Coordinates of C-alpha atoms and ligand atoms in Angstrom, one line a residue:
M28 CA -5.4 -1.5 11.5
N29 CA -2.6 -4.1 10.9
L30 CA -2.7 -6.3 7.8
V31 CA -4.3 -9.3 9.6
Q32 CA -7.1 -7.0 10.8
E33 CA -7.4 -5.6 7.3
V34 CA -7.7 -9.1 5.8
E35 CA -10.3 -10.0 8.5
H36 CA -12.3 -6.9 7.6
Y37 CA -11.9 -7.7 3.9
C38 CA -13.3 -11.2 4.4
Q39 CA -16.0 -10.1 6.7
V40 CA -17.4 -7.6 4.2
R41 CA -17.4 -10.2 1.5
G42 CA -18.9 -13.0 3.7
L43 CA -15.7 -15.1 3.4
R44 CA -14.9 -17.4 6.3
L45 CA -11.4 -17.1 7.8
T46 CA -11.0 -20.4 9.6
S47 CA -8.4 -20.7 12.3
G48 CA -6.2 -22.6 9.9
R49 CA -6.4 -19.8 7.3
L50 CA -5.7 -17.3 10.0
Q51 CA -2.6 -19.1 11.0
L52 CA -1.3 -19.2 7.5
L53 CA -2.2 -15.6 7.1
Q54 CA -0.1 -14.7 10.1
L55 CA 2.8 -16.6 8.6
L56 CA 2.5 -14.8 5.3
M57 CA 2.4 -11.6 7.2
H58 CA 5.5 -12.5 9.1
Y59 CA 7.2 -12.9 5.7
S60 CA 5.3 -10.1 4.1
G61 CA 7.2 -8.7 1.0
K62 CA 9.1 -12.0 0.5
A63 CA 8.2 -14.8 -1.9
M64 CA 7.5 -18.0 0.0
T65 CA 7.1 -21.4 -1.5
A66 CA 4.2 -23.6 -0.4
Y67 CA 6.8 -26.0 1.0
G68 CA 8.5 -23.3 3.0
L69 CA 5.2 -22.1 4.4
L70 CA 4.4 -25.7 5.4
E71 CA 7.7 -26.1 7.2
Q72 CA 7.2 -22.9 9.1
W73 CA 3.6 -23.7 9.9
Q74 CA 4.6 -27.2 11.2
Q75 CA 7.0 -25.7 13.6
Q76 CA 4.1 -24.4 15.6
H77 CA 1.5 -26.9 14.5
P78 CA 3.2 -30.2 13.7
S79 CA 0.0 -31.9 12.5
V80 CA -0.6 -29.5 9.6
K81 CA -0.7 -31.4 6.2
P82 CA 0.4 -30.2 2.8
A83 CA -3.1 -30.3 1.5
T84 CA -4.2 -27.9 4.3
V85 CA -1.6 -25.4 3.0
Y86 CA -2.6 -25.8 -0.6
R87 CA -6.3 -25.4 0.2
A88 CA -5.7 -22.3 2.3
L89 CA -3.4 -20.8 -0.4
D90 CA -6.1 -21.5 -3.0
F91 CA -8.6 -19.7 -0.9
F92 CA -6.4 -16.6 -0.6
L93 CA -5.5 -16.7 -4.3
Q94 CA -9.1 -16.9 -5.3
H95 CA -10.0 -13.9 -3.2
G96 CA -7.2 -11.7 -4.3
I97 CA -5.4 -11.8 -0.9
I98 CA -2.2 -13.3 -2.1
H99 CA -0.3 -13.4 -5.5
R100 CA 1.1 -16.5 -7.0
L101 CA 4.6 -15.9 -8.5
N102 CA 5.2 -18.5 -11.2
S103 CA 8.7 -17.4 -11.9
V104 CA 9.9 -18.3 -8.4
N105 CA 7.3 -20.8 -7.6
G106 CA 6.2 -18.8 -4.6
F107 CA 3.4 -16.8 -3.0
V108 CA 3.3 -13.4 -1.5
L109 CA 0.7 -11.4 0.4
C110 CA -1.0 -8.7 -1.8
Q111 CA 0.2 -5.3 -0.9
H112 CA -3.0 -3.7 -2.3
L113 CA -5.7 -6.0 -1.1
G114 CA -8.2 -7.2 -3.7
C115 CA -6.2 -5.8 -6.6
R116 CA -6.3 -9.1 -8.4
H117 CA -7.3 -7.6 -11.7
S118 CA -3.9 -6.1 -12.3
A119 CA -0.6 -6.4 -10.5
Q120 CA 2.9 -5.7 -11.4
L121 CA 5.6 -7.2 -9.2
F122 CA 9.3 -6.7 -8.9
I123 CA 10.9 -9.9 -7.7
C124 CA 14.5 -9.9 -6.5
Q125 CA 16.2 -13.1 -7.7
Q126 CA 18.7 -13.0 -4.8
C127 CA 16.7 -12.3 -1.7
L128 CA 13.2 -13.0 -3.1
K129 CA 11.9 -9.7 -1.9
V130 CA 8.7 -8.7 -3.8
E131 CA 7.6 -5.2 -4.4
E132 CA 4.3 -4.6 -5.8
F133 CA 3.3 -1.5 -7.8
K134 CA 0.2 -0.5 -9.5
D135 CA 0.3 1.3 -12.8
D136 CA -3.1 1.7 -14.3
D137 CA -1.7 2.9 -17.6
I138 CA 0.2 -0.3 -18.1
A139 CA -2.9 -2.3 -17.2
K140 CA -4.9 -0.3 -19.6
R141 CA -2.4 -0.7 -22.5
L142 CA -2.3 -4.5 -22.0
Q143 CA -6.1 -4.6 -21.8
Q144 CA -6.2 -2.7 -25.2
A145 CA -3.6 -5.0 -26.7
A146 CA -5.7 -8.1 -25.6
T147 CA -8.8 -6.6 -27.0
G148 CA -6.9 -5.9 -30.3
H149 CA -6.0 -9.6 -30.5
G150 CA -9.5 -10.7 -29.7
F151 CA -8.1 -12.1 -26.4
R152 CA -10.3 -12.1 -23.4
L153 CA -8.1 -11.2 -20.5
Q154 CA -9.0 -12.7 -17.1
S155 CA -6.2 -11.4 -15.0
Q156 CA -2.9 -9.6 -15.2
N157 CA -0.1 -10.7 -13.0
I158 CA 3.2 -9.3 -14.4
E159 CA 6.3 -10.6 -12.8
L160 CA 9.5 -8.5 -13.3
N161 CA 12.6 -10.4 -12.3
G162 CA 15.8 -8.7 -11.3
V163 CA 17.9 -7.6 -8.4
C164 CA 16.6 -5.3 -5.7
H165 CA 18.2 -2.1 -4.6
S166 CA 19.7 -3.5 -1.4
C167 CA 21.1 -6.6 -3.0
Q168 CA 22.8 -4.4 -5.6
Q169 CA 24.7 -2.7 -2.8
K170 CA 26.0 -6.0 -1.6
T171 CA 27.7 -7.1 -4.9
Ligands
ZN19 ZN1 -1.7 -7.2 -5.1
ZN20 ZN1 17.2 -8.5 -3.1

């Protein structure tokens, strides 16, 4: 099963509608899988195949994917990336390379648990955990 099929299945099980527009954006995200893409960058790529696509279409589709844990928003680089563990929206830790914008996602339940405990200790009701770790990836380190 490739990633698009996986997302299709994921949506089917949850009764979510993957419109043709959403599917096109999904294929774009998959093409750049593992790399942070800005909404504008996605729009530009999308318009190369479908010139009539409007920015609002991109934002709406991105919102849909965000809402359902299919992509992650990366505030530190103003980008989006396909989730590498579909539906893991409750806790995600992401390494973001500042040079090539490669994103690597890892899942450490201990970290998530510690943060949850800390939040509870502060009387803070945690809604999501999206931890962005910025630095330089292994292959970019070789180039410098
Ligand atoms: Zn994820
Ligand atoms: Zn890099």
